[in-house]
Short mmCIF file of C-alpha atoms in Angstrom, two decimals:
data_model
loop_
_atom_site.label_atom_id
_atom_site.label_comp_id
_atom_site.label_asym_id
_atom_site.label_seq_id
_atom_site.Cartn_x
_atom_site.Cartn_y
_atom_site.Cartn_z
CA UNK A 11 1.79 -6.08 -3.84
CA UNK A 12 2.87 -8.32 -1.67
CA UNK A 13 2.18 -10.60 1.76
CA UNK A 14 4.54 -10.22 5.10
CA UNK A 15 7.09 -10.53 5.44
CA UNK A 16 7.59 -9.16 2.17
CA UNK A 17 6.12 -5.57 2.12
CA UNK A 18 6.53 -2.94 -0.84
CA UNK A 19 4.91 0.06 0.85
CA UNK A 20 1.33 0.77 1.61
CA UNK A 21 -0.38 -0.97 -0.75
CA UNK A 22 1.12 -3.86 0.43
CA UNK A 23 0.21 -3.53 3.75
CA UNK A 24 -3.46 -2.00 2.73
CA UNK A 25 -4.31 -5.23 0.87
CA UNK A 26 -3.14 -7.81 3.41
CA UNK A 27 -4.26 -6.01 6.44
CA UNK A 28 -7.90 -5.97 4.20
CA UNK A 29 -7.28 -9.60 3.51
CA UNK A 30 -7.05 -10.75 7.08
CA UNK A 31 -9.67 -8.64 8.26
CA UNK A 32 -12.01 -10.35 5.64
CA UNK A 33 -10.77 -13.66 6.38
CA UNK A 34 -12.51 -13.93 9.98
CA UNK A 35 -16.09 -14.23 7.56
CA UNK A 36 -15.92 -17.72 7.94
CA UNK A 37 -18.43 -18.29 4.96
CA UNK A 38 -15.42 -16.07 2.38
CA UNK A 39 -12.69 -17.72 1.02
CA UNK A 40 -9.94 -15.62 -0.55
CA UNK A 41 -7.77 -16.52 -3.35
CA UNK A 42 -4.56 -14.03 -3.40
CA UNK A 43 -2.92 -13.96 -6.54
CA UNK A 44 0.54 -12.43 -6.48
CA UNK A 45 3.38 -12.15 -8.75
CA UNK A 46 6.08 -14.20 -6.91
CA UNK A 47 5.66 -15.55 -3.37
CA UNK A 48 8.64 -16.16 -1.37
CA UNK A 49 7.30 -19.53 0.24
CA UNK A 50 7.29 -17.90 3.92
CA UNK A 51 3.71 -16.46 3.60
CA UNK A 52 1.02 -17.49 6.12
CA UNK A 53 -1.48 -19.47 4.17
CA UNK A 54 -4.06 -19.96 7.06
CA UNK A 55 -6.43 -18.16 6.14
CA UNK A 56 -6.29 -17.59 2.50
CA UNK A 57 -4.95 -19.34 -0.81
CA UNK A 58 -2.22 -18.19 -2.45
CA UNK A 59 -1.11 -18.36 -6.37
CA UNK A 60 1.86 -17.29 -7.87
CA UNK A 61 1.13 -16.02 -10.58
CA UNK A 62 5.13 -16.97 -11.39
CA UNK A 63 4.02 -20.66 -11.23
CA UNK A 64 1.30 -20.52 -13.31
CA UNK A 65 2.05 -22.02 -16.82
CA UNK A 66 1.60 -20.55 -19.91
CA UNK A 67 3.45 -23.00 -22.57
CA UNK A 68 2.86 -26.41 -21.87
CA UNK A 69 6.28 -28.38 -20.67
CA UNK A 70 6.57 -31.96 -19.45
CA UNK A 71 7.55 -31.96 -16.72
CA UNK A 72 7.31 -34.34 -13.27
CA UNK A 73 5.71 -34.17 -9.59
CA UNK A 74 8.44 -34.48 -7.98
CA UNK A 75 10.45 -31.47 -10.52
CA UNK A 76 7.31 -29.10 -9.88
CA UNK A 77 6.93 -29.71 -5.65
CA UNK A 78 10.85 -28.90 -5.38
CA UNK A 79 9.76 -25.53 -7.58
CA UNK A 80 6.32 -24.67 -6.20
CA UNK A 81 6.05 -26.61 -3.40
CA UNK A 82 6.89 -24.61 -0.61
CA UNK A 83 3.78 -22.06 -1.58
CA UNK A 84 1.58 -23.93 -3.62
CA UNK A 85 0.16 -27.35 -4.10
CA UNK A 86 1.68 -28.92 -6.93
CA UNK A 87 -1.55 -30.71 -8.60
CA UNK A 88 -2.41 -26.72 -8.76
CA UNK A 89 0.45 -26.16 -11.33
CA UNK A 90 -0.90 -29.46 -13.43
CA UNK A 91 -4.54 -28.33 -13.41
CA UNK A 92 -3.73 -25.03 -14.33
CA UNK A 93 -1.79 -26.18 -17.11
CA UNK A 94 -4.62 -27.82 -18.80
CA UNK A 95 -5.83 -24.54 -19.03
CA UNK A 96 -3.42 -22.76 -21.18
CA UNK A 97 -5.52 -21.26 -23.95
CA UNK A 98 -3.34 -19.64 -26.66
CA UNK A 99 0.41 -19.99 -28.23
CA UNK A 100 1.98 -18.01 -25.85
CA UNK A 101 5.69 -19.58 -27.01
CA UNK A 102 6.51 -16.28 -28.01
CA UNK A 103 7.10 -15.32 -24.57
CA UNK A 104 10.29 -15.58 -22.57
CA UNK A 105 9.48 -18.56 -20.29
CA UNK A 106 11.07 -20.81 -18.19
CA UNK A 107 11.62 -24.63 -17.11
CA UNK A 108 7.99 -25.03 -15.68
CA UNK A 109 6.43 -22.70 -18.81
CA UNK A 110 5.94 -20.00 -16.56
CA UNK A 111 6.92 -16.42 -16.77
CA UNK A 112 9.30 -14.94 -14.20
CA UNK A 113 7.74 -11.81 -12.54
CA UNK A 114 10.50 -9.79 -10.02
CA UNK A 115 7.40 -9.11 -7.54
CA UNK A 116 8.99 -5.18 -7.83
CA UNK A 117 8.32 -2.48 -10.07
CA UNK A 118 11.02 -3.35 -13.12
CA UNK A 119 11.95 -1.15 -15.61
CA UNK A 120 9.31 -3.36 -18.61
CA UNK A 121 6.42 -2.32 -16.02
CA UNK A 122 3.98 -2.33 -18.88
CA UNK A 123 5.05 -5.36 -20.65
CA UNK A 124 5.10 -6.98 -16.81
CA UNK A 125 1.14 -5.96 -16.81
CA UNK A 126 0.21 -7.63 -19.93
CA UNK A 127 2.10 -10.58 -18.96
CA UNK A 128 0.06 -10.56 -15.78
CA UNK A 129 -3.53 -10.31 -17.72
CA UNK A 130 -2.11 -13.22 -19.74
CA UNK A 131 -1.22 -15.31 -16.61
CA UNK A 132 -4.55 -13.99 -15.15
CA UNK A 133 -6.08 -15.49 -17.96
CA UNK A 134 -4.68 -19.14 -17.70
CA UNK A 135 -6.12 -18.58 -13.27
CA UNK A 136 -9.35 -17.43 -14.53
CA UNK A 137 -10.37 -20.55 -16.61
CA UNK A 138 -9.39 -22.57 -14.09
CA UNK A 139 -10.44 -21.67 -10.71
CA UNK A 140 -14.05 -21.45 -8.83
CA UNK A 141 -15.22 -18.15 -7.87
CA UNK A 142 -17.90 -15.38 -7.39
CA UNK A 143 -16.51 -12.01 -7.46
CA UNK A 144 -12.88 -10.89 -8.91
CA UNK A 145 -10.97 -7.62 -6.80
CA UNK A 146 -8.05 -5.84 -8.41
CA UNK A 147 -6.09 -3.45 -6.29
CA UNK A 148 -4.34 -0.56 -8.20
CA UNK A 149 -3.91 0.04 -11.84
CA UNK A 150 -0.83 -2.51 -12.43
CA UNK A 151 -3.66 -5.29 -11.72
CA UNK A 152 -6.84 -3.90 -13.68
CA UNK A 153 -6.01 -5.33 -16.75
CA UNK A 154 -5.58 -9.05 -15.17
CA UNK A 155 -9.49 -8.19 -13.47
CA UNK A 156 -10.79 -6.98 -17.09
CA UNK A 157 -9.47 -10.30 -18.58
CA UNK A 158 -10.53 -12.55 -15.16
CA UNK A 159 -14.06 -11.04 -15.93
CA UNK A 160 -14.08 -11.35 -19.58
CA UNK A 161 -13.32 -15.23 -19.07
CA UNK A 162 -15.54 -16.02 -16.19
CA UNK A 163 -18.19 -13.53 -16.81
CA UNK A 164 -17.70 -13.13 -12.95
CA UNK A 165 -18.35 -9.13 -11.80
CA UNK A 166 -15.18 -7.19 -10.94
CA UNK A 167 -14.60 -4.64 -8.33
CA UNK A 168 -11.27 -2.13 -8.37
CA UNK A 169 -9.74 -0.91 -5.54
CA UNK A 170 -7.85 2.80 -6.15
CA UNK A 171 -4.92 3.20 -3.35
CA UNK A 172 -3.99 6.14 -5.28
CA UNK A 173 -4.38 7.40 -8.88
CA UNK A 174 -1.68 8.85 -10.94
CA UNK A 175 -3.02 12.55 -10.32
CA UNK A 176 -1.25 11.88 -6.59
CA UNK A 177 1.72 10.32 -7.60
CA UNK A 178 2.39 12.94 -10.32
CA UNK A 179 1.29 16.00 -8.41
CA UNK A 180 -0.75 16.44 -11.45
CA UNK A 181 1.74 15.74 -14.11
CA UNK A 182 0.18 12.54 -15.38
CA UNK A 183 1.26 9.92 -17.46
CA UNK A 184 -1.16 9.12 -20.52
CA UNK A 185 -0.43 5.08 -20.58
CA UNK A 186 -1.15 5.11 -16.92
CA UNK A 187 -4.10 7.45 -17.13
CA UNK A 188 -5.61 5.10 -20.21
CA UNK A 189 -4.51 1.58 -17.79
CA UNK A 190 -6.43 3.24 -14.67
CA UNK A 191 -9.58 4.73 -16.76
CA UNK A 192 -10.12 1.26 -18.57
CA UNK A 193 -10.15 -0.40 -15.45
CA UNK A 194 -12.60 2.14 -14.22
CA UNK A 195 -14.47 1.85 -16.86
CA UNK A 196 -14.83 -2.07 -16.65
CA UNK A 197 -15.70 -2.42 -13.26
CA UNK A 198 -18.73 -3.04 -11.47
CA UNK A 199 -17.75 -1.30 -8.69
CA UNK A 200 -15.14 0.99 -7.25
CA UNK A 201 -13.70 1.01 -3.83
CA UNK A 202 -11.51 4.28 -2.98
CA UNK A 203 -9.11 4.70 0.16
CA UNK A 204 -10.54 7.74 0.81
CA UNK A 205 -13.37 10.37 -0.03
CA UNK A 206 -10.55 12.47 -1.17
CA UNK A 207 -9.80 9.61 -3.67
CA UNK A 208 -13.41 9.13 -4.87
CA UNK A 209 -13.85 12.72 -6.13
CA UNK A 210 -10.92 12.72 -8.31
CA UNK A 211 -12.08 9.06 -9.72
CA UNK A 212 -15.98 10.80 -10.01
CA UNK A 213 -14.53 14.30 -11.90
CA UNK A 214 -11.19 13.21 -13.31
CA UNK A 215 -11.92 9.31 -14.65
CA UNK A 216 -15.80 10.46 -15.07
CA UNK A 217 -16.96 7.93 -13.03
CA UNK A 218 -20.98 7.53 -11.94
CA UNK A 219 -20.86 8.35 -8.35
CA UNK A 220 -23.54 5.47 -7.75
CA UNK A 221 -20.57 2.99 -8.49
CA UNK A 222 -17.68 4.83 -6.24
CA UNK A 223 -17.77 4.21 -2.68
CA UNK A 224 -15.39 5.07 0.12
CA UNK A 225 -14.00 2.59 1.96
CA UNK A 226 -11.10 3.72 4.63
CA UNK A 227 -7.90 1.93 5.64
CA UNK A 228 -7.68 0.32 9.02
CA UNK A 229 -4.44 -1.06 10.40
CA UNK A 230 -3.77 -4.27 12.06
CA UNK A 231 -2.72 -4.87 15.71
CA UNK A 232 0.69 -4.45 16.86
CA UNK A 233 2.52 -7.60 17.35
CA UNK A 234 3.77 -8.59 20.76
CA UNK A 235 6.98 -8.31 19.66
CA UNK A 236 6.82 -4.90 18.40
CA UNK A 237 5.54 -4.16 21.54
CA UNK A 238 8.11 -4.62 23.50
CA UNK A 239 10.23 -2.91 21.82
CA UNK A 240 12.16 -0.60 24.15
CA UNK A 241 13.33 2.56 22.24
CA UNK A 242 16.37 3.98 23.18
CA UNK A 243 15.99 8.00 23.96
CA UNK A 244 17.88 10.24 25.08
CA UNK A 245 16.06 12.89 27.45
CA UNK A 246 17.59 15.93 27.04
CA UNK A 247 16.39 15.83 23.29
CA UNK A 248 13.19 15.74 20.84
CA UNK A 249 13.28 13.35 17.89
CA UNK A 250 10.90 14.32 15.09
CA UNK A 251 10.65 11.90 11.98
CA UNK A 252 9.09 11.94 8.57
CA UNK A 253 8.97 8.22 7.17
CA UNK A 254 8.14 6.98 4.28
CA UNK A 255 9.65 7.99 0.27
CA UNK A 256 11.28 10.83 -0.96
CA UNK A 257 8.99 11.65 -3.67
CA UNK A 258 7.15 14.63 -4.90
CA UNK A 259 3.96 13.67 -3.71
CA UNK A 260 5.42 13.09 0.16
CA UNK A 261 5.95 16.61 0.43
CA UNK A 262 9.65 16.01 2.10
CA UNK A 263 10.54 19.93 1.37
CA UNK A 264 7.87 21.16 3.51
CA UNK A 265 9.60 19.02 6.62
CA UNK A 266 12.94 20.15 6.11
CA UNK A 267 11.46 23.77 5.96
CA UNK A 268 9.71 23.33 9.13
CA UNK A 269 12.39 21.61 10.82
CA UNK A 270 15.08 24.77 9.87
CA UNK A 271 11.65 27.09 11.44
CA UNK A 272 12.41 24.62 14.68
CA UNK A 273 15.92 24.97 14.80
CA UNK A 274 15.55 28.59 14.80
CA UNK A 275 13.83 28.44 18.12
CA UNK A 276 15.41 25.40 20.23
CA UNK A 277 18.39 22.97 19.46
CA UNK A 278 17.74 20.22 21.40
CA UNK A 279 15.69 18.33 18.65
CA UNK A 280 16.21 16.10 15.94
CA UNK A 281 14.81 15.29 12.51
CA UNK A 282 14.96 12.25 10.90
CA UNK A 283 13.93 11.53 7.39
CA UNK A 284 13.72 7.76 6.70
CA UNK A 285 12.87 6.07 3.33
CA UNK A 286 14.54 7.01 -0.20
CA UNK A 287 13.53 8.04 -3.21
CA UNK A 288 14.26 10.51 -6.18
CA UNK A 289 14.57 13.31 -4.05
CA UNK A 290 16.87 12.21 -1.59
CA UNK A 291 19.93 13.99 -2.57
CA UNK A 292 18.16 17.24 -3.36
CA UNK A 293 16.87 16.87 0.47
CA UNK A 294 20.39 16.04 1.97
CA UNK A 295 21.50 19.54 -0.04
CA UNK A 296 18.38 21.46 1.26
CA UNK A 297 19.37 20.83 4.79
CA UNK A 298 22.75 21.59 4.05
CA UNK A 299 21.74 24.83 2.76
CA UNK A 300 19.49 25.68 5.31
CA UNK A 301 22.66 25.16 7.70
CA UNK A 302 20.96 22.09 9.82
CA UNK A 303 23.15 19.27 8.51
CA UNK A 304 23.90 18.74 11.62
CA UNK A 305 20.19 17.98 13.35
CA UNK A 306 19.02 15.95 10.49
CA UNK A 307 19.60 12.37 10.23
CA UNK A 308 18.56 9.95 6.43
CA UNK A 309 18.98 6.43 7.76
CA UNK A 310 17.58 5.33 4.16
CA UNK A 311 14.95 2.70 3.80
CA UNK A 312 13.35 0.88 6.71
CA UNK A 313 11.81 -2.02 7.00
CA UNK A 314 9.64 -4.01 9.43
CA UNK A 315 10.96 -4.25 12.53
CA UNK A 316 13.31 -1.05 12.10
CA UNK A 317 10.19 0.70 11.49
CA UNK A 318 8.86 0.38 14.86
CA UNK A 319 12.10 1.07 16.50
CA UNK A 320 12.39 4.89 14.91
CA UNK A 321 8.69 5.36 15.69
CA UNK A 322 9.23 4.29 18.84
CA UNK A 323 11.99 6.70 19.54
CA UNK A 324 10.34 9.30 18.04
CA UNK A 325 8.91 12.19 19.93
CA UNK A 326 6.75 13.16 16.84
CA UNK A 327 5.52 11.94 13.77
CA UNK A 328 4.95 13.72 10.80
CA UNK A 329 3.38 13.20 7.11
CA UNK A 330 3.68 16.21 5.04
CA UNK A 331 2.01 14.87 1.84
CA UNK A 332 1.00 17.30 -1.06
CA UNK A 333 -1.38 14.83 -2.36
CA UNK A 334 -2.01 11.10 -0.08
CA UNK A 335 -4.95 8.88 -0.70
CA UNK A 336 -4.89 7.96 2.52
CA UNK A 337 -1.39 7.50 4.43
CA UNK A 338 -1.59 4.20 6.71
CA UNK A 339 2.11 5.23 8.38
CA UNK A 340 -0.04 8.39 10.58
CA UNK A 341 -1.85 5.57 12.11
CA UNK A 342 0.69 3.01 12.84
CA UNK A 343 3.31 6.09 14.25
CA UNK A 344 -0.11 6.69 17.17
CA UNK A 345 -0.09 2.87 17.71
CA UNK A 346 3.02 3.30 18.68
CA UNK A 347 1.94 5.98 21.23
CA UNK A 348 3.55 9.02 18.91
CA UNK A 349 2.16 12.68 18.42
CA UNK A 350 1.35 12.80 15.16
CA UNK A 351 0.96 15.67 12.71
CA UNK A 352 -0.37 15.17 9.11
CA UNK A 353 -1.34 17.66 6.37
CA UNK A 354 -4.97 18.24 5.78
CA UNK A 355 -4.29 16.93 1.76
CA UNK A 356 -4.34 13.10 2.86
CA UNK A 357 -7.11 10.45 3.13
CA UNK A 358 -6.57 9.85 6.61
CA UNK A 359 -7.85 13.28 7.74
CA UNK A 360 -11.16 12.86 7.08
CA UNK A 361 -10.78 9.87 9.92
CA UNK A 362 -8.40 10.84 12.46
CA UNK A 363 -9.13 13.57 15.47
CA UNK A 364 -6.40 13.06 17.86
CA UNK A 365 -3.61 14.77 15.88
CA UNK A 366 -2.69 17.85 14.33
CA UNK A 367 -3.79 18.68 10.90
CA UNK A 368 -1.97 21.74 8.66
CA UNK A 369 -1.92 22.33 4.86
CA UNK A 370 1.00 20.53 3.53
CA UNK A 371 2.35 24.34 2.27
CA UNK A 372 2.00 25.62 5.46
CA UNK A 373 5.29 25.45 7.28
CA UNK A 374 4.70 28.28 10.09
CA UNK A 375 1.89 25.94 10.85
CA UNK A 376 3.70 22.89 10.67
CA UNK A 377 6.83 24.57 12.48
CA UNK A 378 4.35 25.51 15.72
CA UNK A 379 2.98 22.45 15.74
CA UNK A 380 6.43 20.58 16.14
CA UNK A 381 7.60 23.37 18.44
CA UNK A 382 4.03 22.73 20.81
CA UNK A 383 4.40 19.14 21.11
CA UNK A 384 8.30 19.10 22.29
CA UNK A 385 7.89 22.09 24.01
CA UNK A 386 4.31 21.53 26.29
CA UNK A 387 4.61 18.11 28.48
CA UNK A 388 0.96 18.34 28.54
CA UNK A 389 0.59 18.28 24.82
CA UNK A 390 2.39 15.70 24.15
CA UNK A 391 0.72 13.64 26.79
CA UNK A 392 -3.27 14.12 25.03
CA UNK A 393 -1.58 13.36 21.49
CA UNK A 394 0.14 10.61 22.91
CA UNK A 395 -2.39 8.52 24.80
CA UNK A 396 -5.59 10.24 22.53
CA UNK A 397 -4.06 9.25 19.33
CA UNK A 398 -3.29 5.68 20.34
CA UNK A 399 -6.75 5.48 22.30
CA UNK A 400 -8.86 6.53 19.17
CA UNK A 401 -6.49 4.35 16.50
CA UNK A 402 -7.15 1.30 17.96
CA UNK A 403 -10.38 1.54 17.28
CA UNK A 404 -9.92 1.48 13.45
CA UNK A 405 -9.92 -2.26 12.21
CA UNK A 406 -9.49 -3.89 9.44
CA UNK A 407 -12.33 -6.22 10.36
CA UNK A 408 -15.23 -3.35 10.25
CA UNK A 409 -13.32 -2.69 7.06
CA UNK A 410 -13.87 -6.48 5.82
CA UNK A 411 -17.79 -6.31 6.83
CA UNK A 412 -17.94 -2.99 4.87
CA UNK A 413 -16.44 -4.63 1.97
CA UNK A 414 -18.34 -8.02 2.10
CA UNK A 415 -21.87 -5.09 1.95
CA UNK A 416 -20.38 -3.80 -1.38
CA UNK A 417 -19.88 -8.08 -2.79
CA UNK A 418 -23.21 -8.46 -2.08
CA UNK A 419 -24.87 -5.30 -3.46
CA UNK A 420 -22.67 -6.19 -7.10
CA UNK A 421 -23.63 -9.77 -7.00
CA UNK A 422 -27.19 -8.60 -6.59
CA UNK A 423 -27.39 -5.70 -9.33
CA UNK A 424 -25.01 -7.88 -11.56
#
């Protein structure tokens, strides 16, 4: 997870957008613990700890070597008074200068050994700091929230993005299945991205529906700089773009199927397929093969800023997913004033109107809808102004209020 500018995908964005939204509850503060801030994170309206600067063998060490570490995130008397709170031999573990343990803030190749290091970080954060109610987002923090809560005897609520039945298409991994369930299992509560989401948690983690609730992504206001972003088009063509990564669960054959449907009928359109992933170069052959090389464009990963400057070139947006808990990128391509088709299989479905919904198999479907939206001015014009109409409506701040209900229900019952 991480805090802008330093964004690894949706969760990410998910869990800051929910952060800020929260934040304007004047009477909440938030404590974000993250694996390894970068020191250029807005910390206005919420505290940060790096979990990388929390000690877990005792050095001695001075102020003034600990402010030029941690000071550019953190308050250095936080690094001292955590360190009083180191509760085991931990000298076992690879550590460095300060005593703490180096986390990449990515996915690394040790990922489980990287989430047991967190719980025993987590650990060292949860004797030490003042609070009411712990939230974990996604199974690579549930086992820090299991040992936060069996510390502080504070309740714990999970947040599922996404559960390995998505990002496997079914083909799921038995550590992560056994990480996820025991989280599950240990919570007081569980907050799912979508209703899509929750049934899978109810019928495939056995979860008690009493303790599942839905509670929908949002997305946050478009900056002014985003804004006025001018896109450069060109009018005598359509560009059509699928963003996001080339996985399995994105569904990126069904958009180079549709787009060679497309080309059948016009040529003066575009596809563009932006993000990477393990399926990349099977992709790259697939539109080789289909003999549309020449119409479809893989700029590779974007980023911020370059983000917003595809979507905003973009004539329409598409998600094809087989399997998405919810899909925040559909609602920041209307933002951007975009047409927007997404399959019926993802989260955001059940709360968007103003676009078009098809199966995620269905690429005669997906192929008209493409065809309708370059082809009828009129179309384009109801998706367009519609779509942005109805998604600015959706904010993170009803989102925040939601979640604050669900605090105080568990601090009640608990």
């Amino acid at each position: 997870m991480g805090i802008p500018p330093h964004i690894l995908g949706g969760l990410g964005t998910a869990s800051y957008g929910l952060t800020k939204g929260m934040a304007i509850q004047n009477d909440l503060s938030i404590t974000f613990c993250i694996p390894k801030p970068w020191g250029d994170e807005d910390q206005s309206f919420l505290k940060i700890i790096g979990m990388n600067s929390t000690p877990v063998v005792w050095r001695d060490v001075n102020w003034e070597h600990v402010k030029s570490r941690v000071g550019t995130y953190m308050d250095p008397q936080l690094y001292y008074d955590l360190r009083d709170h180191i509760y085991a031999d931990f000298n076992y573990l690879y550590t460095n200068d300060l005593g703490c343990i180096e986390f990449s803030g990515k996915y690394p190749d040790n990922l489980y050994e990287e989430i047991n290091n967190y719980s025993i970080v987590a650990g060292v954060v949860a004797r030490q700091q003042q609070y009411d109610i712990i939230h974990s987002h996604d199974w690579l923090t549930y086992p820090a929230g299991i040992h936060a809560k069996q510390v502080s005897g504070k309740p714990l609520v999970i947040h599922v993005h996404a559960t390995d039945f998505d990002r496997s298409r079914g083909n799921v991994n038995p550590t992560v299945y056994a990480i996820e369930k025991n989280g599950m299992d240990q919570a007081d509560h569980i907050m799912c991205v979508s209703e899509l989401t929750r049934q899978t948690v109810i019928h495939k983690y056995f979860q008690d529906p009493k303790k599942v609730s839905t509670v929908h992504n949002a997305v946050s206001p478009l900056s002014q700089d985003i804004i006025d972003i001018v896109p450069k088009k060109n009018p005598r063509e359509k560009i059509v773009t699928f963003l996001g990564r080339i996985t399995m669960q994105k569904g990126p054959e069904y958009f180079v199927e549709a787009a060679a449907l497309v080309l059948k009928k016009t040529k003066n359109v575009r596809f563009v397929m932006a993000g990477n992933g393990d399926m990349m170069n099977q992709m790259i052959r697939l539109a080789a093969q289909r003999g549309i090389a020449d119409r479809f464009h893989f700029p590779g990963f974007m980023k911020g800023h370059e983000v917003y400057e595809v979507l905003k070139a973009s004539d329409v947006y598409i998600m094809p997913s087989v399997s998405e808990p919810f899909g925040i990128s559909p609602l920041e391509a209307m933002q951007c004033s975009v047409p927007t088709i997404i399959s019926k299989q993802s989260g955001c479905a059940e709360i968007l109107e103003k676009c078009i919904k098809t199966d995620y198999w269905d690429i005669q479907a997906m192929a008209d809808a493409i065809y309708a939206i370059c082809t009828y001015p009129a179309l384009y014009e109801y998706l367009k102004v519609e779509g942005k109409r109805e998604v600015d409506e959706i904010k993170w701040e009803n989102v925040g209020y939601k979640v604050r209900r669900i605090y105080e229900d568990v601090l009640t019952k608990y």
